[in-house]
Coordinates of C-alpha atoms in Angstrom, one line a residue:
M1 CA 51.3 -31.3 26.4
A2 CA 48.1 -33.2 27.3
M3 CA 44.8 -31.3 27.4
T4 CA 41.6 -33.3 27.5
V5 CA 38.7 -31.9 25.4
G6 CA 36.2 -33.2 28.0
A7 CA 37.9 -31.4 30.9
T8 CA 35.3 -28.7 31.1
S9 CA 31.7 -29.0 32.0
Q10 CA 30.6 -27.0 28.9
R11 CA 29.2 -29.5 26.3
I12 CA 30.5 -29.1 22.8
E13 CA 27.7 -28.5 20.4
T14 CA 29.8 -28.4 17.2
F15 CA 33.3 -29.5 16.3
E16 CA 34.3 -25.8 16.0
D17 CA 33.4 -25.5 19.7
A18 CA 36.0 -28.2 20.2
A19 CA 38.7 -26.4 18.1
P20 CA 40.0 -24.1 20.9
R21 CA 40.2 -27.0 23.3
A22 CA 41.9 -29.5 21.0
L23 CA 45.7 -30.0 20.6
R24 CA 46.3 -27.7 17.6
N25 CA 48.8 -27.8 14.8
L26 CA 51.4 -29.9 16.6
S27 CA 54.7 -30.5 14.8
A28 CA 55.5 -33.8 13.2
A29 CA 58.0 -34.5 16.0
A30 CA 55.3 -33.9 18.6
L31 CA 52.7 -36.1 16.9
Y32 CA 55.3 -38.8 16.4
Q33 CA 56.2 -38.8 20.1
M34 CA 52.5 -38.7 21.1
A35 CA 51.7 -41.7 18.8
V36 CA 54.5 -43.8 20.4
E37 CA 53.6 -42.7 23.9
R38 CA 49.9 -43.7 23.3
G39 CA 50.9 -47.1 21.9
E40 CA 49.5 -46.3 18.5
G41 CA 52.6 -47.3 16.6
A42 CA 56.2 -48.5 16.9
V43 CA 59.5 -47.0 15.8
A44 CA 61.3 -48.9 13.1
A45 CA 65.0 -48.9 12.4
K46 CA 66.1 -45.5 11.1
G47 CA 63.0 -43.7 12.3
P48 CA 59.7 -44.5 10.5
L49 CA 56.5 -45.0 12.5
V50 CA 55.0 -48.4 11.9
V51 CA 51.2 -48.6 12.5
R52 CA 48.5 -51.2 11.8
T53 CA 45.0 -50.3 10.6
G54 CA 43.3 -53.5 11.8
E55 CA 40.3 -54.8 9.9
H56 CA 40.4 -52.0 7.3
T57 CA 43.6 -52.2 5.2
G58 CA 42.1 -50.1 2.3
R59 CA 39.2 -47.8 1.5
S60 CA 35.7 -48.9 2.5
A61 CA 34.1 -47.8 -0.8
A62 CA 30.7 -49.4 0.1
D63 CA 30.5 -47.3 3.2
K64 CA 31.0 -43.9 1.6
F65 CA 27.9 -41.6 1.3
I66 CA 27.1 -38.1 0.0
V67 CA 24.4 -36.2 1.9
R68 CA 21.4 -35.4 -0.4
H69 CA 20.3 -31.8 -0.4
D70 CA 17.9 -30.2 -2.8
A71 CA 20.5 -27.5 -3.5
I72 CA 23.0 -29.9 -4.9
S73 CA 21.1 -33.1 -5.8
D74 CA 21.1 -32.4 -9.5
K75 CA 24.9 -32.0 -9.5
I76 CA 25.7 -35.4 -8.1
W77 CA 26.2 -38.6 -10.1
W78 CA 23.8 -40.8 -8.1
D79 CA 24.4 -43.8 -10.2
A80 CA 27.8 -44.2 -8.6
N81 CA 27.3 -42.3 -5.3
K82 CA 25.2 -43.4 -2.4
P83 CA 22.9 -40.9 -0.7
M84 CA 22.5 -40.2 3.0
S85 CA 19.6 -38.0 4.3
A86 CA 20.4 -34.7 6.0
D87 CA 18.6 -36.0 9.1
A88 CA 20.8 -39.1 9.2
F89 CA 23.9 -37.0 8.9
D90 CA 22.8 -34.7 11.7
A91 CA 22.2 -37.7 13.9
L92 CA 25.6 -39.0 13.0
K93 CA 27.3 -35.7 13.8
A94 CA 25.5 -35.5 17.2
D95 CA 26.5 -39.0 18.1
M96 CA 30.1 -38.4 17.1
L97 CA 30.1 -35.2 19.2
D98 CA 29.0 -37.2 22.2
Y99 CA 31.7 -39.8 21.5
A100 CA 34.3 -37.1 21.3
A101 CA 33.2 -35.3 24.4
D102 CA 35.7 -37.0 26.7
K103 CA 38.4 -37.6 24.1
E104 CA 41.6 -35.7 23.5
L105 CA 41.2 -34.6 19.9
I106 CA 44.0 -33.3 17.7
A107 CA 43.4 -30.6 15.1
Q108 CA 45.4 -29.6 12.1
D109 CA 44.8 -26.6 9.8
L110 CA 45.9 -27.6 6.3
K111 CA 45.2 -26.9 2.7
G112 CA 44.0 -28.9 -0.2
G113 CA 45.7 -27.5 -3.3
S114 CA 48.9 -25.6 -4.1
D115 CA 47.2 -23.0 -6.4
K116 CA 46.4 -20.0 -4.2
D117 CA 43.4 -19.2 -6.4
H118 CA 41.8 -22.6 -6.1
S119 CA 43.0 -24.1 -2.8
I120 CA 40.7 -24.8 0.2
D121 CA 41.4 -24.5 3.9
V122 CA 40.7 -27.8 5.7
R123 CA 40.5 -28.4 9.4
V124 CA 41.1 -32.0 10.4
F125 CA 40.1 -33.4 13.8
T126 CA 41.6 -36.8 14.6
E127 CA 41.3 -39.2 17.5
Y128 CA 44.7 -40.8 16.8
A129 CA 48.0 -38.9 16.8
W130 CA 49.3 -40.9 13.9
H131 CA 46.3 -40.0 11.8
S132 CA 47.1 -36.3 12.4
L133 CA 50.7 -37.0 11.4
F134 CA 49.5 -38.8 8.3
I135 CA 47.3 -36.0 7.1
Q136 CA 49.9 -33.4 8.0
H137 CA 52.3 -35.3 5.6
L138 CA 49.6 -35.6 2.9
L139 CA 48.0 -32.2 2.6
V140 CA 49.7 -28.8 2.0
R141 CA 51.2 -27.3 5.1
P142 CA 50.6 -23.5 5.3
P143 CA 52.9 -21.3 7.4
Q144 CA 51.9 -21.3 11.1
N145 CA 51.0 -17.6 11.0
K146 CA 48.6 -18.1 8.0
R147 CA 46.6 -21.0 9.5
P148 CA 43.0 -20.2 10.4
F149 CA 43.6 -21.1 14.1
N150 CA 46.0 -18.2 14.2
T151 CA 44.1 -15.7 12.0
G152 CA 40.6 -16.4 13.4
A153 CA 39.2 -17.4 10.1
A154 CA 36.9 -20.4 9.7
P155 CA 38.0 -23.3 7.5
D156 CA 36.3 -24.0 4.2
F157 CA 35.8 -27.7 5.2
T158 CA 36.0 -29.7 8.4
I159 CA 37.0 -33.4 8.5
V160 CA 36.3 -35.4 11.6
D161 CA 38.1 -38.8 11.9
L162 CA 37.1 -41.0 14.8
P163 CA 38.2 -44.6 14.3
G164 CA 36.8 -45.7 17.6
F165 CA 33.3 -44.6 16.8
T166 CA 30.9 -47.3 15.6
A167 CA 28.0 -46.1 13.3
D168 CA 24.5 -47.4 13.7
P169 CA 23.1 -48.3 10.2
E170 CA 19.4 -47.9 11.3
R171 CA 20.0 -44.5 13.0
H172 CA 22.6 -43.1 10.7
G173 CA 21.4 -44.4 7.3
C174 CA 24.6 -46.2 6.5
R175 CA 25.5 -49.8 5.7
S176 CA 27.7 -50.9 8.7
G177 CA 29.6 -49.7 11.7
T178 CA 32.0 -47.9 9.3
V179 CA 30.9 -44.7 7.7
I180 CA 32.4 -42.0 5.5
A181 CA 29.8 -39.2 5.0
V182 CA 30.4 -36.1 2.9
D183 CA 28.1 -33.1 3.3
F184 CA 28.9 -30.5 0.6
V185 CA 26.3 -28.0 2.1
D186 CA 27.4 -28.4 5.8
R187 CA 31.0 -28.5 4.4
M188 CA 31.9 -31.4 6.6
V189 CA 33.2 -35.0 6.3
L190 CA 32.5 -37.5 9.1
I191 CA 34.6 -40.7 9.2
G192 CA 34.0 -43.4 11.8
G193 CA 34.7 -47.1 12.3
T194 CA 37.9 -47.3 10.3
S195 CA 41.6 -46.8 11.1
Y196 CA 42.6 -46.6 7.4
A197 CA 44.0 -43.1 7.1
G198 CA 43.6 -42.9 3.4
E199 CA 39.9 -42.1 3.9
M200 CA 40.9 -38.6 5.0
K201 CA 43.1 -38.0 2.0
K202 CA 40.5 -39.2 -0.5
S203 CA 37.8 -37.2 1.2
V204 CA 39.7 -34.0 0.3
F205 CA 40.0 -35.3 -3.3
T206 CA 36.3 -35.8 -3.4
I207 CA 35.6 -32.3 -2.1
L208 CA 37.9 -30.8 -4.8
N209 CA 36.3 -33.0 -7.5
F210 CA 33.0 -31.4 -6.6
L211 CA 34.0 -27.8 -6.2
L212 CA 36.6 -27.2 -9.0
P213 CA 34.7 -28.0 -12.2
E214 CA 32.3 -25.1 -11.5
K215 CA 35.4 -22.9 -11.7
D216 CA 36.5 -24.5 -15.0
V217 CA 39.3 -26.2 -13.1
M218 CA 40.0 -29.9 -13.9
P219 CA 40.6 -32.2 -10.9
M220 CA 42.6 -35.3 -11.9
H221 CA 43.7 -38.6 -10.4
C222 CA 47.1 -38.5 -11.9
S223 CA 50.8 -37.9 -11.3
V224 CA 52.7 -35.0 -12.8
N225 CA 56.4 -34.3 -13.5
V226 CA 58.2 -31.5 -15.4
G227 CA 61.4 -31.4 -17.4
A228 CA 64.2 -28.8 -17.5
A229 CA 62.4 -27.1 -20.4
D230 CA 59.2 -26.6 -18.4
D231 CA 57.6 -29.5 -20.3
A232 CA 55.1 -30.8 -17.9
T233 CA 53.5 -34.2 -18.3
I234 CA 50.3 -35.7 -16.8
F235 CA 50.2 -39.4 -16.1
F236 CA 46.7 -40.9 -15.7
G237 CA 46.4 -44.5 -14.5
L238 CA 44.7 -46.8 -12.1
S239 CA 46.5 -48.7 -9.4
G240 CA 49.2 -51.0 -10.7
T241 CA 49.7 -49.3 -14.1
G242 CA 53.0 -47.5 -13.2
K243 CA 51.7 -44.0 -12.4
T244 CA 54.0 -43.5 -9.4
T245 CA 57.0 -45.4 -10.9
L246 CA 57.1 -43.8 -14.3
S247 CA 56.6 -40.2 -12.9
A248 CA 59.5 -40.7 -10.5
D249 CA 62.3 -39.8 -13.0
A250 CA 65.7 -38.6 -11.8
A251 CA 65.9 -36.4 -14.9
R252 CA 62.6 -34.6 -14.2
T253 CA 61.0 -32.8 -11.2
L254 CA 58.2 -34.6 -9.4
V255 CA 55.2 -32.3 -8.9
G256 CA 53.1 -35.0 -7.2
D257 CA 52.3 -38.7 -7.5
D258 CA 48.5 -38.8 -7.2
E259 CA 46.1 -35.8 -7.3
H260 CA 46.3 -32.6 -9.3
G261 CA 44.3 -29.8 -10.7
W262 CA 44.6 -28.0 -14.1
S263 CA 43.6 -24.4 -13.9
E264 CA 44.1 -21.2 -15.9
N265 CA 47.5 -21.0 -14.0
G266 CA 48.7 -24.4 -15.1
L267 CA 49.0 -27.7 -13.1
F268 CA 49.0 -27.9 -9.3
N269 CA 49.3 -30.6 -6.7
F270 CA 46.4 -31.1 -4.4
E271 CA 48.8 -32.6 -1.8
G272 CA 52.0 -31.9 0.0
G273 CA 53.1 -35.5 0.3
C274 CA 53.0 -39.0 -1.1
Y275 CA 51.1 -42.2 -0.2
A276 CA 53.1 -44.9 -1.9
K277 CA 52.6 -48.6 -2.1
M278 CA 55.4 -50.4 -0.1
I279 CA 54.8 -54.0 -0.9
R280 CA 57.9 -55.6 -2.5
L281 CA 59.5 -52.1 -2.9
S282 CA 63.2 -52.4 -3.7
A283 CA 66.1 -49.9 -3.5
E284 CA 67.2 -50.9 -7.0
A285 CA 63.9 -50.4 -8.8
E286 CA 62.6 -47.3 -6.9
P287 CA 65.5 -45.8 -4.9
E288 CA 63.8 -42.5 -4.1
I289 CA 60.7 -44.1 -2.7
H290 CA 62.6 -46.8 -0.9
A291 CA 64.7 -44.2 0.8
T292 CA 61.6 -42.8 2.5
T293 CA 61.3 -46.0 4.5
E294 CA 64.5 -44.9 6.3
K295 CA 63.3 -41.3 7.1
F296 CA 62.1 -39.9 10.4
A297 CA 58.3 -39.9 10.9
T298 CA 57.4 -41.6 7.6
V299 CA 54.2 -43.4 8.5
L300 CA 54.2 -47.1 7.3
E301 CA 50.8 -48.8 7.3
N302 CA 50.7 -52.5 7.8
V303 CA 54.4 -53.0 6.9
V304 CA 55.8 -56.0 8.8
M305 CA 58.6 -55.3 11.2
D306 CA 60.8 -57.5 13.3
E307 CA 60.0 -56.6 16.9
S308 CA 63.6 -57.3 18.0
S309 CA 65.7 -55.7 15.3
R310 CA 63.1 -53.2 14.2
A311 CA 64.0 -54.1 10.6
L312 CA 61.3 -53.9 7.9
D313 CA 60.3 -56.7 5.7
L314 CA 58.8 -54.9 2.6
D315 CA 58.2 -58.3 0.9
D316 CA 55.9 -59.6 3.6
A317 CA 52.2 -59.3 2.6
S318 CA 50.8 -61.3 5.5
L319 CA 48.8 -58.3 6.8
T320 CA 47.8 -57.0 3.3
E321 CA 49.1 -56.5 -0.2
N322 CA 48.1 -52.8 0.3
T323 CA 51.0 -51.8 2.5
R324 CA 51.5 -48.1 2.3
G325 CA 54.0 -45.3 3.2
A326 CA 53.0 -41.7 3.9
Y327 CA 55.7 -39.0 3.8
P328 CA 56.1 -35.3 2.9
I329 CA 57.0 -34.8 -0.7
H330 CA 60.3 -33.1 0.2
Y331 CA 61.5 -36.6 1.2
I332 CA 61.8 -37.2 -2.6
P333 CA 65.1 -35.5 -3.7
N334 CA 63.9 -34.0 -7.0
A335 CA 60.4 -32.9 -5.8
S336 CA 58.9 -29.6 -6.6
A337 CA 59.1 -27.0 -3.8
T338 CA 56.0 -25.2 -5.1
G339 CA 53.7 -28.0 -6.1
R340 CA 53.0 -26.2 -9.4
A341 CA 53.9 -26.6 -13.1
P342 CA 53.0 -25.0 -16.4
H343 CA 50.3 -26.3 -18.7
P344 CA 51.1 -29.8 -19.8
K345 CA 52.8 -30.5 -23.1
T346 CA 52.0 -34.2 -22.9
I347 CA 49.3 -36.3 -21.4
V348 CA 50.0 -40.0 -20.9
M349 CA 47.2 -42.5 -20.2
L350 CA 48.6 -45.7 -18.6
T351 CA 47.0 -49.1 -18.9
C352 CA 48.2 -52.5 -17.7
D353 CA 46.6 -54.6 -20.4
A354 CA 46.7 -58.2 -19.3
F355 CA 45.1 -59.4 -22.5
G356 CA 48.2 -58.5 -24.5
V357 CA 46.2 -56.5 -27.1
M358 CA 47.3 -52.9 -26.5
P359 CA 50.5 -51.5 -28.1
P360 CA 53.4 -50.5 -25.8
I361 CA 52.9 -46.9 -26.9
A362 CA 50.5 -45.1 -29.3
R363 CA 49.6 -41.5 -30.2
M364 CA 46.0 -40.6 -29.7
T365 CA 43.8 -37.9 -31.1
P366 CA 42.0 -35.6 -28.6
E367 CA 38.8 -37.6 -29.2
Q368 CA 40.5 -40.9 -28.6
A369 CA 42.0 -39.5 -25.4
M370 CA 38.5 -38.5 -24.2
Y371 CA 37.2 -41.9 -25.0
Q372 CA 40.0 -43.6 -23.1
F373 CA 39.7 -41.1 -20.2
L374 CA 36.0 -41.9 -19.8
S375 CA 36.7 -45.6 -20.1
G376 CA 39.6 -45.7 -17.6
Y377 CA 40.7 -49.1 -18.6
T378 CA 43.2 -51.5 -17.1
A379 CA 43.0 -55.3 -16.3
K380 CA 43.4 -57.5 -13.3
V381 CA 45.4 -60.7 -13.6
A382 CA 44.8 -64.2 -12.2
G383 CA 45.5 -64.4 -8.5
T384 CA 45.0 -60.7 -7.6
E385 CA 41.6 -61.3 -6.2
K386 CA 39.7 -64.4 -5.1
G387 CA 37.9 -66.0 -8.0
V388 CA 40.0 -64.2 -10.7
T389 CA 41.4 -67.1 -12.8
E390 CA 42.0 -65.2 -16.1
P391 CA 42.6 -61.6 -17.1
T392 CA 39.6 -59.4 -16.2
A393 CA 38.9 -56.0 -17.7
T394 CA 38.5 -53.1 -15.2
F395 CA 36.9 -49.8 -16.1
S396 CA 37.1 -46.9 -13.7
T397 CA 35.9 -43.8 -15.4
C398 CA 38.1 -40.8 -15.4
F399 CA 40.7 -43.1 -13.8
G400 CA 39.0 -42.4 -10.4
A401 CA 35.3 -43.3 -10.3
P402 CA 35.1 -43.7 -6.5
F403 CA 36.0 -40.0 -6.0
M404 CA 33.9 -38.4 -8.7
P405 CA 30.8 -36.8 -7.2
R406 CA 29.7 -35.3 -10.6
H407 CA 28.8 -37.2 -13.8
P408 CA 31.9 -38.3 -15.7
S409 CA 30.9 -36.4 -18.8
E410 CA 31.5 -33.1 -16.9
Y411 CA 35.1 -34.1 -16.3
G412 CA 35.5 -35.6 -19.8
A413 CA 34.2 -32.4 -21.5
L414 CA 36.4 -30.2 -19.3
L415 CA 39.5 -32.3 -20.1
G416 CA 38.6 -32.1 -23.8
R417 CA 38.4 -28.3 -23.7
L418 CA 41.7 -28.0 -21.9
I419 CA 43.5 -30.3 -24.4
D420 CA 42.1 -28.2 -27.2
R421 CA 43.0 -24.9 -25.6
H422 CA 46.6 -25.8 -24.7
G423 CA 47.4 -28.3 -27.5
A424 CA 48.7 -31.2 -25.3
Q425 CA 49.9 -34.3 -27.1
C426 CA 48.2 -37.4 -25.9
W427 CA 49.7 -40.9 -25.7
L428 CA 48.6 -44.3 -24.5
V429 CA 51.2 -46.4 -22.8
N430 CA 50.7 -50.1 -22.0
T431 CA 52.7 -51.4 -19.1
G432 CA 51.0 -54.8 -19.2
W433 CA 51.6 -57.9 -21.5
T434 CA 52.9 -58.5 -24.9
G435 CA 53.2 -61.6 -27.1
G436 CA 50.0 -63.1 -25.5
P437 CA 47.8 -62.6 -22.5
Y438 CA 48.9 -63.1 -18.9
G439 CA 50.1 -66.6 -18.5
V440 CA 51.2 -66.9 -22.1
G441 CA 52.9 -63.7 -23.1
S442 CA 55.5 -61.7 -21.1
R443 CA 55.3 -58.4 -19.1
M444 CA 56.3 -55.3 -21.1
P445 CA 60.0 -54.6 -20.3
I446 CA 60.2 -51.6 -18.0
K447 CA 63.4 -50.6 -19.8
A448 CA 61.5 -50.4 -23.1
T449 CA 58.6 -48.6 -21.5
R450 CA 60.9 -45.9 -20.1
A451 CA 62.7 -45.6 -23.5
L452 CA 59.4 -45.2 -25.3
L453 CA 58.2 -42.7 -22.8
N454 CA 61.4 -40.7 -23.0
A455 CA 61.2 -40.7 -26.8
A456 CA 57.6 -39.4 -26.6
L457 CA 58.5 -36.6 -24.1
S458 CA 61.6 -35.5 -25.9
G459 CA 59.8 -35.3 -29.3
A460 CA 61.8 -38.1 -30.8
L461 CA 58.5 -39.9 -31.8
A462 CA 56.9 -36.8 -33.3
D463 CA 58.0 -37.7 -36.8
A464 CA 58.3 -41.5 -36.4
P465 CA 56.5 -43.6 -39.0
T466 CA 53.3 -45.1 -37.7
R467 CA 50.6 -47.7 -38.5
A468 CA 47.0 -47.5 -37.3
H469 CA 46.0 -50.1 -34.8
P470 CA 43.5 -52.3 -36.6
V471 CA 41.0 -52.3 -33.7
F472 CA 41.6 -49.2 -31.6
G473 CA 42.7 -46.9 -34.4
F474 CA 45.7 -45.4 -32.4
E475 CA 48.8 -44.3 -34.4
V476 CA 51.4 -46.8 -33.3
P477 CA 55.1 -46.0 -34.0
T478 CA 56.9 -48.6 -36.1
E479 CA 60.3 -47.6 -34.9
A480 CA 61.7 -45.8 -31.8
P481 CA 65.2 -45.2 -30.5
G482 CA 66.6 -48.0 -28.4
V483 CA 63.5 -50.3 -28.8
D484 CA 63.2 -53.5 -30.8
A485 CA 60.8 -52.7 -33.6
A486 CA 59.1 -56.2 -33.1
L487 CA 57.9 -55.0 -29.7
L488 CA 56.0 -52.1 -31.3
D489 CA 53.7 -54.5 -33.3
P490 CA 51.4 -56.1 -30.7
R491 CA 49.8 -58.4 -33.3
G492 CA 53.0 -59.5 -34.7
A493 CA 54.4 -60.3 -31.3
W494 CA 51.9 -63.2 -30.9
D495 CA 52.7 -66.6 -32.2
D496 CA 49.1 -67.0 -33.3
V497 CA 47.8 -63.9 -35.0
D498 CA 44.3 -65.3 -35.3
A499 CA 44.3 -65.7 -31.5
Y500 CA 45.4 -62.1 -31.2
D501 CA 42.5 -61.0 -33.5
A502 CA 40.0 -62.9 -31.4
Q503 CA 41.4 -61.4 -28.2
A504 CA 41.3 -57.9 -29.7
R505 CA 37.7 -58.3 -30.7
K506 CA 36.8 -59.5 -27.2
L507 CA 38.4 -56.5 -25.6
A508 CA 36.9 -54.1 -28.1
Q509 CA 33.4 -55.5 -27.2
M510 CA 34.2 -54.9 -23.5
F511 CA 35.0 -51.3 -24.2
T512 CA 31.8 -50.9 -26.3
D513 CA 29.6 -52.4 -23.6
N514 CA 31.2 -50.3 -20.9
F515 CA 30.9 -47.0 -22.9
R516 CA 27.1 -47.3 -23.6
I517 CA 26.4 -45.3 -20.4
F518 CA 28.4 -42.3 -21.8
E519 CA 27.3 -42.3 -25.4
A520 CA 24.4 -39.8 -24.9
H521 CA 26.8 -37.4 -23.1
V522 CA 29.6 -37.1 -25.7
S523 CA 30.0 -35.7 -29.2
E524 CA 29.8 -37.8 -32.4
D525 CA 33.5 -37.5 -32.8
V526 CA 34.2 -39.1 -29.4
R527 CA 31.7 -41.9 -30.2
K528 CA 33.6 -42.5 -33.4
A529 CA 36.8 -43.0 -31.4
A530 CA 35.4 -46.3 -30.1
P531 CA 37.3 -49.5 -31.1
T532 CA 36.1 -51.3 -34.2
P533 CA 36.8 -55.1 -34.5
A534 CA 39.1 -55.9 -37.4

């Protein structure tokens, strides 16, 4: 099996020169075996591969750069993306080639996107076998006879992932020894100095977020499922809001849990797998996802395992709270085989409101939906990060600011056009607190959230009586099947309604302050969708 890239005297000048000499398109079983033989991971009970990512247990957002070229510079949202010069990128590529010269690289030909009209061919070179297994799980796996290695075609983009390489900030124009550099002109991503495999996955998302809007295709950080009546639903939401949990519904087909596009053909998954949080995962609450921890070749990052019994302890956060599992989507029993769905009937925007202000569910106008989409609101609670002692508002525009190369207004305007074109109904769902803020109120019951969501998707809330939220203006149902009506009134759920009003005004001001950077880029109708203190 082994073949060393540096076994010939001919120096590789490009990574495509390395392609014929790399270990190419190995099966999951071969990569699994190689990772164990190399000591990159350990086999857990029932077959998953347990690996550790060392210092980096999550994305290194401060170390991500986009190469500035005149041809694309005016298309990049530089307020939120850090530039790297083309010369620095060329030096980085040359030094990574030198580093790789005597390494045994592994290459995979994969796809980003399940829509044949809008997918891209991606060639991924990795230093670690388990990284190759990870990205094989996460991207779309084309048939062997249609992969560029076997057809002689060049890939659309190349990703090079070398965790053992250390960047030089002075020479490479970066911040530290870790670097993620995306060059949209050279069509290459260089990743060095981090073992966190999620950087590869999110690099493909970044590429598609740059390419697709010019084709009038909407890239989205969301999950998607579809019912028996072909009634597709989009779930937008930041980490911790329930995006993965609520889209995993035994009565509906899971299209994907994280990244999708919306084209003229409908919805399509960018990926061929899932990258789920594992911390405190239970078989009772999330049986489908929990079952993947007992599947062959699932990659478990930083999950604690007993060395003797090889049993997993999913409750142990001693390595990180961000324990993760990567597995192909067919490990979920009711997953889509095609990764595609019709145009959505429903759009759900999830928030975990730790201030206890937002209603458990509310119907939004298209303008309110665009305002919420550009805001991307959720809240952190005390204890989640050092120094956080009370609920803290978090705004991540488009529910995915770190992966948006273009100005958010482009994505917002595109979403607005698609909602208008296809008539999707928009809902806000709060999975956070009710009856008071975190520390005073209680967490929204998951049973009630599911009942409200099912009522919205089935149409049972279409004609329900509503009241306008006094601050945010949403239409809030006053009754819903199987849900206590008292829960539907967030203000009435507080013991002290004056305290609620003060908290609502405070949150409204946070929204207003955050939205100022978008006001010049949206219509008057969207600006009017802003909250107004009671």
